[in-house]
Each structure stands twice: as C-alpha cells, then as structure tokens.
Amino acid sequence: MTSESWLTSRRRFLNRLALGTGAAAVSGLFAPGAFAEELTRTPAQTEGPFYPDKLPLDTDNDLLVLNDAITPAVGEVTHLTGRILDAKGEPVRNAVVEIWQCDANGAYLHSGTDNRQKQDRNFQGFGRFTTGSTGEYYFRTIKPVPYPGRTPHIHYKVKVKGQEKLTTQCYVKGHPGNERDGIWRSIRDAKQRESITVDFAPIKNSRIGELAAKFDIVLGFTPEA
Ligand SMILES: [Fe+2]
C-alpha cells in the first residue's frame, strides 16, 4: 500500500467516525426487521488464554494505527461492524464491545504469546467501542489469520452496565480451518455456528483491497430500562 492511499483510507475512516455513519456506510445492511423468534442467540465461546494481560495505551476502535503513528499494521484491512441486540432483537445501547486478536504473524498482546519476537509493533491487538442507540459497533482491524492449533478468529467480549454478558469468537466464513477447529466445532447447533461465522467480503472499488465483515450479536437477555 502506498503511503498516499493509506492516508486517504485513514482520512475516510476518521470522516466516517466523525459523521457517525461508519458502520452503515460500510455494510449498508442495517435494515430493521428480524423478528425475535427468528433470532439465534449468539453462542458463548471460551475467552482463551490471550486476553491482553496489559492493555495497550491506545484502546480505540482503530486497531490498525497506534495513537498518532504513521505506519499501519500489516494485514488485510477489514471494516468490522455489527449490532448488539437483546433477546428480543432490540438494539442494546451503551454496550461496551471489546475485541482482541493476534497480528499477521500470530502474536497476541500478551506476555505468554507465541511468536513474540515477530510481533507487529504497529498492531493495536485490542479495541473497544461503546454502542449508541442503534446498538451498532465499528472497528477497523485486520482479517484474522490462523495460528498453530486455531482457525482464524476474533475474540469478543460484551459488557453491559459493567457486567460481562458474553464472551465469544467470530470466524471467517468458508475458511477450511473451521471444520478442523475444536472450539468452532464445539458448537453443535448449525444455526449457532452460522451466526458466528461471517463473510469477509471485498469492498467494491476499494483501491487498497479493503474488506467488510458484519457480525451481529444477540445477547440472551433484555436489559431493564
Ligand atoms: Fe485466539
């Protein structure tokens, strides 16, 4: 990626954030309408051993750039969006969505990670987003990569009013490693598996090959007003 196209991309990202329309602009898929009875509750998945043991200084929703750094992380740029919904399908406001994942070399932001010597110092590895009234969240990150023993995935934790409500993982649809992954396979229900396995689709006309992924999360409860 040239530095010019990188800066253009970065500027577009920031503009979208400023407008508050990022998620919708990327996916175009926020039509209302799923009926509660059609909703599949998002299955819980193990937290795993690599939730950061020391959070980065920057915990915003752009995992590609640390603070004001010029050099972005290595990886396939992905605009990751979705909505946090309650058991009735209503958007959950003020939900704190946390994600963490390994960098393009398979290293996590954790003192016990593999590949520590190959760590991408420009990758934030962890991010947070607090939902507004639409329940939408938005991250810019990299498409997850496999590491020994695991198919590609992004870890998620959702907190509401300071309480952890769900810990799960999001997977890449069509990745051949999914069928061999013991954690992915531990979900027996086909619809539940489908609900956490999403498309990472090329964004049309993106000159730098950006991807868009949409992962809606349905919590198993309805917050009290
Ligand atoms: Fe992991």
PDB file of C-alpha atoms and ligand atoms in Angstrom, residues 50 108 147 150 153 155 169, ligand 1:
ATOM      1  CA  PHE A  50      -4.680 -14.301  25.448  1.00  0.00           C
ATOM      2  CA  TYR A 108      -1.179 -11.620  20.678  1.00  0.00           C
ATOM      3  CA  TYR A 147      -2.054 -19.738  14.152  1.00  0.00           C
ATOM      4  CA  ARG A 150      -6.572 -22.494  15.653  1.00  0.00           C
ATOM      5  CA  HIS A 153     -10.931 -15.844  14.711  1.00  0.00           C
ATOM      6  CA  HIS A 155     -12.258 -12.673  20.231  1.00  0.00           C
ATOM      7  CA  GLN A 169     -15.329 -15.545  18.934  1.00  0.00           C
TER       8      GLN A 169
HETATM    9 FE    FE B   1      -7.388 -16.807  19.941  1.00  0.00          FE
END
